Amino acid sequence: MPIRNTMSVLSKNLKVALLQFHAGADKKANLQKVKEFASKAITQHPSLDLLVLPECFNSPYSVEEFKNYCEPIPGGETTEFLSNLAKEHKVSIVGGSFPELGSDNKIYNTSLTFDKTGKIIAKHRKVHLFDIDIPGKMTFKESISLAPGDKATVFQLEDFCKVGLGICYDIRFPELAMVAARQGAGIMFYPGAFNTVTGPKFWTKFAVARAIDNQVYVVMCSPARNVAGGGYQAYGHSMVVDPNGDVLVEAGHDEDIVYCELKPDVITEARKNIPISTQRRFDVYHDVASDAVAKDI
Ligand SMILES: O=C(O)CCC(=O)C(=O)O
């Protein structure tokens, strides 16, 4: 039976801040807000390693609006802004997401990660587009204006550890986190903007599920709700869940910054105590990544 080694963990503590703020129609004001929240976080915790931003932080979350806010990567205003912010504060940034204008002229919901010199070290295009219809409650169809990405994103976060990156609806598909964990990731990041219908029902459950499935930390960063302003109402509740499924920190639904220190021993202990990563039976479920099983039923 093949055994995969997924014991690889964080090399040292990682101090993160989750910036939960509301993004409106004015892109410059949205970027200014990121600047203010970042300065505040660094002032409150000067030894921070990493800032995490929410999904769609430079635009309203609206399929009609993405075309008005999309930018090329690299070269666009938002990429430059985040790169400079990382450099200025010497901090890594998981840069939420914003609409990208691809070289194929399609628009993607894209997340960039920067190292503390301002270099892009990862780019993830949302793989699973949020197309749902719950009659009378919630209808959304990202595929009206967005194209999906076609890759799982797993990368080395500076000298900390390997990490995986997904965007919002991507969390509903356990495969991305599994792929990352099996490549040695110790943390999954999900910038996300759940809503007031699916948020209360699912947000925490998914964070806990992906954490326990894979014995990784899960970091989810949401926009704040904007009750007075109307439009899409994000759930909020940015949170960090540890590899045992315990919620370590959680915001409410208003603007806020939450801080957390991720620790190597917690991952090591979880994996040592209950060694699921070396007990997998790939001989039994080797075809999990195909639809062959469903077709047989
Ligand atoms: O999965 C959900 O319930 C919400 C997903 C979402 O809001 C998104 O993908 O942007």
CSV table of C-alpha atoms and ligand atoms in Angstrom, one decimal:
chain,number,residue,atom,x,y,z
A,1,MET,CA,0.0,0.0,0.0
A,2,PRO,CA,1.5,3.4,-0.9
A,3,ILE,CA,2.2,5.6,2.0
A,4,ARG,CA,2.5,9.3,1.5
A,5,ASN,CA,4.5,11.5,3.9
A,6,THR,CA,2.4,14.5,4.9
A,7,MET,CA,4.2,15.2,8.2
A,8,SER,CA,5.9,18.3,6.8
A,9,VAL,CA,4.9,21.2,9.1
A,10,LEU,CA,5.6,24.8,9.9
A,11,SER,CA,9.2,25.6,10.6
A,12,LYS,CA,8.3,28.3,13.2
A,13,ASN,CA,5.4,30.2,14.5
A,14,LEU,CA,3.5,32.3,12.0
A,15,LYS,CA,1.7,35.4,13.2
A,16,VAL,CA,-1.2,36.4,11.0
A,17,ALA,CA,-3.7,39.2,10.9
A,18,LEU,CA,-7.0,38.9,9.1
A,19,LEU,CA,-8.3,42.3,7.8
A,20,GLN,CA,-12.1,42.2,7.7
A,21,PHE,CA,-13.4,45.4,6.0
A,22,HIS,CA,-16.1,46.4,3.6
A,23,ALA,CA,-15.3,47.2,0.0
A,24,GLY,CA,-17.5,49.7,-1.8
A,25,ALA,CA,-17.7,51.2,-5.3
A,26,ASP,CA,-14.7,53.4,-5.1
A,27,LYS,CA,-11.6,51.4,-5.9
A,28,LYS,CA,-9.1,54.0,-4.6
A,29,ALA,CA,-11.1,54.2,-1.3
A,30,ASN,CA,-11.0,50.4,-1.1
A,31,LEU,CA,-7.2,50.4,-1.5
A,32,GLN,CA,-6.9,53.2,1.0
A,33,LYS,CA,-8.8,51.1,3.5
A,34,VAL,CA,-6.4,48.2,3.0
A,35,LYS,CA,-3.6,50.6,3.7
A,36,GLU,CA,-5.2,51.9,6.9
A,37,PHE,CA,-6.1,48.4,8.2
A,38,ALA,CA,-2.6,47.1,7.4
A,39,SER,CA,-1.0,50.1,9.3
A,40,LYS,CA,-3.2,49.5,12.2
A,41,ALA,CA,-2.4,45.8,12.3
A,42,ILE,CA,1.3,46.4,12.1
A,43,THR,CA,1.2,49.1,14.8
A,44,GLN,CA,-0.8,46.8,17.1
A,45,HIS,CA,1.4,43.8,16.4
A,46,PRO,CA,4.8,44.9,15.0
A,47,SER,CA,6.1,41.3,14.7
A,48,LEU,CA,3.3,40.2,12.3
A,49,ASP,CA,4.5,37.9,9.5
A,50,LEU,CA,1.4,37.8,7.3
A,51,LEU,CA,-1.7,39.9,6.4
A,52,VAL,CA,-4.7,38.2,4.9
A,53,LEU,CA,-7.3,40.1,2.9
A,54,PRO,CA,-10.9,39.2,1.9
A,55,GLU,CA,-12.3,38.1,-1.4
A,56,CYS,CA,-13.1,40.9,-3.8
A,57,PHE,CA,-11.5,43.6,-1.7
A,58,ASN,CA,-11.1,46.3,-4.5
A,59,SER,CA,-14.6,46.1,-6.0
A,60,PRO,CA,-18.2,45.4,-5.1
A,61,TYR,CA,-19.0,41.7,-5.2
A,62,SER,CA,-21.2,41.9,-8.3
A,63,VAL,CA,-21.1,40.0,-11.6
A,64,GLU,CA,-22.2,43.2,-13.4
A,65,GLU,CA,-19.3,45.2,-12.0
A,66,PHE,CA,-16.3,42.9,-12.4
A,67,LYS,CA,-15.6,44.1,-15.9
A,68,ASN,CA,-15.3,47.7,-14.6
A,69,TYR,CA,-12.7,46.7,-12.0
A,70,CYS,CA,-10.6,44.0,-13.6
A,71,GLU,CA,-6.9,44.6,-14.1
A,72,PRO,CA,-4.0,42.7,-15.8
A,73,ILE,CA,-1.6,40.8,-13.5
A,74,PRO,CA,1.1,41.9,-13.3
A,75,GLY,CA,1.0,45.6,-14.2
A,76,GLY,CA,-2.3,46.6,-12.8
A,77,GLU,CA,-2.9,49.1,-10.0
A,78,THR,CA,-4.0,46.6,-7.4
A,79,THR,CA,-1.0,44.3,-7.9
A,80,GLU,CA,1.4,47.2,-7.7
A,81,PHE,CA,-0.4,48.5,-4.6
A,82,LEU,CA,-0.1,45.1,-2.7
A,83,SER,CA,3.5,44.6,-3.7
A,84,ASN,CA,4.4,48.1,-2.4
A,85,LEU,CA,2.4,47.5,0.8
A,86,ALA,CA,4.3,44.2,1.5
A,87,LYS,CA,7.6,45.9,0.8
A,88,GLU,CA,6.8,48.9,3.0
A,89,HIS,CA,5.8,46.8,6.0
A,90,LYS,CA,8.2,43.9,5.3
A,91,VAL,CA,5.3,41.6,5.7
A,92,SER,CA,3.9,38.8,3.5
A,93,ILE,CA,0.4,39.2,2.1
A,94,VAL,CA,-2.3,36.7,1.0
A,95,GLY,CA,-4.0,39.3,-1.1
A,96,GLY,CA,-7.7,38.3,-0.9
A,97,SER,CA,-8.9,38.4,-4.5
A,98,PHE,CA,-9.8,40.9,-7.2
A,99,PRO,CA,-11.0,40.6,-10.8
A,100,GLU,CA,-8.2,39.9,-13.2
A,101,LEU,CA,-8.2,40.7,-16.9
A,102,GLY,CA,-6.5,37.7,-18.4
A,103,SER,CA,-4.4,37.9,-21.6
A,104,ASP,CA,-7.2,35.8,-23.2
A,105,ASN,CA,-9.5,38.8,-22.4
A,106,LYS,CA,-11.5,36.6,-19.9
A,107,ILE,CA,-12.1,37.8,-16.4
A,108,TYR,CA,-11.0,35.7,-13.4
A,109,ASN,CA,-11.5,35.9,-9.7
A,110,THR,CA,-7.8,35.9,-8.7
A,111,SER,CA,-5.8,35.8,-5.5
A,112,LEU,CA,-2.1,36.8,-5.3
A,113,THR,CA,0.3,36.1,-2.5
A,114,PHE,CA,3.4,38.4,-2.0
A,115,ASP,CA,6.5,37.7,0.0
A,116,LYS,CA,7.9,40.5,2.3
A,117,THR,CA,10.0,41.9,-0.5
A,118,GLY,CA,6.8,42.5,-2.6
A,119,LYS,CA,7.4,39.6,-5.0
A,120,ILE,CA,4.4,37.6,-6.2
A,121,ILE,CA,4.9,34.0,-5.0
A,122,ALA,CA,1.5,32.6,-5.9
A,123,LYS,CA,-1.4,33.2,-8.1
A,124,HIS,CA,-4.7,31.3,-7.8
A,125,ARG,CA,-7.7,31.7,-10.1
A,126,LYS,CA,-10.9,30.6,-8.4
A,127,VAL,CA,-11.5,27.1,-9.8
A,128,HIS,CA,-15.1,26.6,-8.7
A,129,LEU,CA,-17.4,29.5,-9.7
A,130,PHE,CA,-20.2,30.3,-7.3
A,131,ASP,CA,-23.3,29.4,-9.4
A,132,ILE,CA,-26.2,28.6,-7.1
A,133,ASP,CA,-30.0,29.1,-7.0
A,134,ILE,CA,-31.8,28.6,-3.7
A,135,PRO,CA,-35.4,29.7,-4.6
A,136,GLY,CA,-36.5,32.8,-2.8
A,137,LYS,CA,-33.3,33.1,-0.8
A,138,MET,CA,-30.1,33.3,-2.8
A,139,THR,CA,-29.3,33.3,-6.5
A,140,PHE,CA,-25.8,34.0,-7.8
A,141,LYS,CA,-24.1,33.2,-11.0
A,142,GLU,CA,-20.4,34.1,-11.2
A,143,SER,CA,-20.1,32.4,-14.5
A,144,ILE,CA,-22.1,35.2,-16.2
A,145,SER,CA,-19.0,37.3,-16.2
A,146,LEU,CA,-16.1,35.1,-14.8
A,147,ALA,CA,-14.1,32.3,-16.2
A,148,PRO,CA,-12.8,29.5,-13.9
A,149,GLY,CA,-9.2,28.8,-13.1
A,150,ASP,CA,-7.8,25.3,-13.9
A,151,LYS,CA,-5.2,24.6,-11.2
A,152,ALA,CA,-4.9,23.8,-7.6
A,153,THR,CA,-2.4,26.2,-6.0
A,154,VAL,CA,0.2,24.9,-3.6
A,155,PHE,CA,3.4,26.9,-2.8
A,156,GLN,CA,6.1,27.5,-0.3
A,157,LEU,CA,5.3,30.5,2.0
A,158,GLU,CA,8.7,31.9,2.5
A,159,ASP,CA,10.6,29.9,5.1
A,160,PHE,CA,7.4,28.8,7.0
A,161,CYS,CA,5.9,25.9,5.2
A,162,LYS,CA,4.0,24.8,2.1
A,163,VAL,CA,0.5,26.2,1.9
A,164,GLY,CA,-2.6,25.8,-0.3
A,165,LEU,CA,-4.8,28.6,-1.5
A,166,GLY,CA,-8.5,28.6,-2.6
A,167,ILE,CA,-11.2,31.2,-3.0
A,168,CYS,CA,-14.5,31.0,-1.2
A,169,TYR,CA,-16.7,28.5,-3.0
A,170,ASP,CA,-13.5,26.5,-3.6
A,171,ILE,CA,-13.8,25.4,0.0
A,172,ARG,CA,-16.8,23.3,-0.8
A,173,PHE,CA,-14.7,21.0,-2.9
A,174,PRO,CA,-12.4,19.1,-0.5
A,175,GLU,CA,-10.1,18.0,-3.3
A,176,LEU,CA,-8.1,21.2,-3.4
A,177,ALA,CA,-7.2,21.0,0.3
A,178,MET,CA,-6.5,17.3,0.0
A,179,VAL,CA,-4.1,17.9,-2.9
A,180,ALA,CA,-2.4,20.6,-0.9
A,181,ALA,CA,-2.0,18.5,2.2
A,182,ARG,CA,-0.7,15.6,0.3
A,183,GLN,CA,1.9,17.8,-1.2
A,184,GLY,CA,3.0,18.8,2.4
A,185,ALA,CA,0.9,21.9,3.1
A,186,GLY,CA,0.4,22.8,6.7
A,187,ILE,CA,-2.1,25.7,6.1
A,188,MET,CA,-5.0,26.4,3.7
A,189,PHE,CA,-6.0,30.0,3.0
A,190,TYR,CA,-9.5,30.8,1.8
A,191,PRO,CA,-10.3,34.5,1.2
A,192,GLY,CA,-14.1,34.2,1.0
A,193,ALA,CA,-17.3,36.2,0.9
A,194,PHE,CA,-20.1,33.9,2.0
A,195,ASN,CA,-23.5,35.6,2.4
A,196,THR,CA,-26.2,35.8,5.0
A,197,VAL,CA,-28.0,32.7,3.7
A,198,THR,CA,-25.2,30.2,3.3
A,199,GLY,CA,-22.8,31.8,5.8
A,200,PRO,CA,-24.6,30.9,9.0
A,201,LYS,CA,-25.3,27.4,7.8
A,202,PHE,CA,-22.0,26.4,6.3
A,203,TRP,CA,-19.0,28.8,6.8
A,204,THR,CA,-17.7,27.4,10.1
A,205,LYS,CA,-18.5,23.8,9.2
A,206,PHE,CA,-16.4,24.0,6.0
A,207,ALA,CA,-13.5,25.6,7.8
A,208,VAL,CA,-13.6,22.8,10.5
A,209,ALA,CA,-14.1,20.1,7.9
A,210,ARG,CA,-11.2,21.0,5.7
A,211,ALA,CA,-9.0,21.4,8.8
A,212,ILE,CA,-9.8,18.0,10.3
A,213,ASP,CA,-9.8,16.2,7.0
A,214,ASN,CA,-6.2,17.3,6.4
A,215,GLN,CA,-4.9,18.2,9.8
A,216,VAL,CA,-4.0,21.7,8.6
A,217,TYR,CA,-4.7,25.2,9.8
A,218,VAL,CA,-7.5,26.8,7.9
A,219,VAL,CA,-7.6,30.6,7.5
A,220,MET,CA,-10.7,32.3,6.1
A,221,CYS,CA,-10.9,36.0,5.6
A,222,SER,CA,-14.2,37.7,4.7
A,223,PRO,CA,-15.3,41.2,3.9
A,224,ALA,CA,-17.4,42.9,6.6
A,225,ARG,CA,-21.1,43.2,6.2
A,226,ASN,CA,-22.5,46.5,5.0
A,227,VAL,CA,-26.0,46.5,6.4
A,228,ALA,CA,-26.6,50.3,5.8
A,229,GLY,CA,-25.2,50.3,2.3
A,230,GLY,CA,-27.2,47.5,0.7
A,231,GLY,CA,-25.9,45.3,-2.1
A,232,TYR,CA,-24.3,41.9,-1.5
A,233,GLN,CA,-24.2,41.2,2.3
A,234,ALA,CA,-21.1,39.2,3.2
A,235,TYR,CA,-21.2,36.9,6.2
A,236,GLY,CA,-18.1,38.2,7.9
A,237,HIS,CA,-16.8,35.9,10.7
A,238,SER,CA,-13.2,35.7,9.4
A,239,MET,CA,-11.6,32.9,11.4
A,240,VAL,CA,-8.7,30.6,12.0
A,241,VAL,CA,-9.3,27.0,12.7
A,242,ASP,CA,-6.5,24.7,14.0
A,243,PRO,CA,-5.7,21.1,12.7
A,244,ASN,CA,-8.0,19.6,15.4
A,245,GLY,CA,-11.0,21.7,14.2
A,246,ASP,CA,-11.0,24.2,17.0
A,247,VAL,CA,-11.9,27.7,16.1
A,248,LEU,CA,-9.1,29.8,17.5
A,249,VAL,CA,-10.2,33.3,16.6
A,250,GLU,CA,-13.4,34.6,14.9
A,251,ALA,CA,-14.6,38.1,13.9
A,252,GLY,CA,-18.2,39.3,14.1
A,253,HIS,CA,-19.7,40.7,11.0
A,254,ASP,CA,-18.5,44.3,11.3
A,255,GLU,CA,-15.1,45.7,10.3
A,256,ASP,CA,-12.4,44.3,12.5
A,257,ILE,CA,-8.9,42.8,12.6
A,258,VAL,CA,-8.3,39.4,14.2
A,259,TYR,CA,-4.9,38.1,15.1
A,260,CYS,CA,-3.6,34.5,15.5
A,261,GLU,CA,-0.3,32.7,16.0
A,262,LEU,CA,-0.1,29.4,14.1
A,263,LYS,CA,2.2,26.9,15.8
A,264,PRO,CA,4.2,24.0,14.4
A,265,ASP,CA,3.7,21.8,17.4
A,266,VAL,CA,-0.1,21.8,17.0
A,267,ILE,CA,0.2,20.3,13.5
A,268,THR,CA,2.8,17.8,14.5
A,269,GLU,CA,0.9,16.7,17.6
A,270,ALA,CA,-2.4,16.3,15.7
A,271,ARG,CA,-0.7,14.2,13.0
A,272,LYS,CA,1.3,12.1,15.5
A,273,ASN,CA,-1.7,11.4,17.7
A,274,ILE,CA,-4.0,10.4,14.9
A,275,PRO,CA,-1.8,9.4,11.9
A,276,ILE,CA,-4.4,9.5,9.2
A,277,SER,CA,-1.9,10.8,6.7
A,278,THR,CA,0.0,7.5,6.7
A,279,GLN,CA,-3.1,5.3,7.0
A,280,ARG,CA,-4.7,6.2,3.8
A,281,ARG,CA,-5.7,3.4,1.5
A,282,PHE,CA,-5.0,4.7,-1.9
A,283,ASP,CA,-5.4,1.2,-3.2
A,284,VAL,CA,-9.1,1.5,-2.3
A,285,TYR,CA,-9.9,5.0,-3.5
A,286,HIS,CA,-7.4,5.6,-6.2
A,287,ASP,CA,-10.1,6.8,-8.6
A,288,VAL,CA,-11.5,9.5,-6.3
A,289,ALA,CA,-10.5,12.2,-8.7
A,290,SER,CA,-12.6,10.8,-11.6
A,291,ASP,CA,-16.3,10.4,-12.1
A,292,ALA,CA,-15.9,6.7,-12.8
A,293,VAL,CA,-17.5,5.7,-9.5
A,294,ALA,CA,-20.6,7.8,-10.1
A,295,LYS,CA,-21.1,6.3,-13.5
A,296,ASP,CA,-21.0,2.7,-12.1
A,297,ILE,CA,-23.9,3.3,-9.7
B,1,LIG,O1,-20.5,28.6,-1.0
B,1,LIG,C1,-21.1,29.5,-0.5
B,1,LIG,O2,-22.1,29.3,0.1
B,1,LIG,C2,-20.8,30.9,-0.8
B,1,LIG,C3,-19.7,31.0,-1.9
B,1,LIG,C4,-19.4,32.4,-2.3
B,1,LIG,O3,-20.0,33.4,-1.8
B,1,LIG,C5,-18.4,32.7,-3.2
B,1,LIG,O4,-17.8,31.7,-3.8
B,1,LIG,O5,-18.1,33.8,-3.4
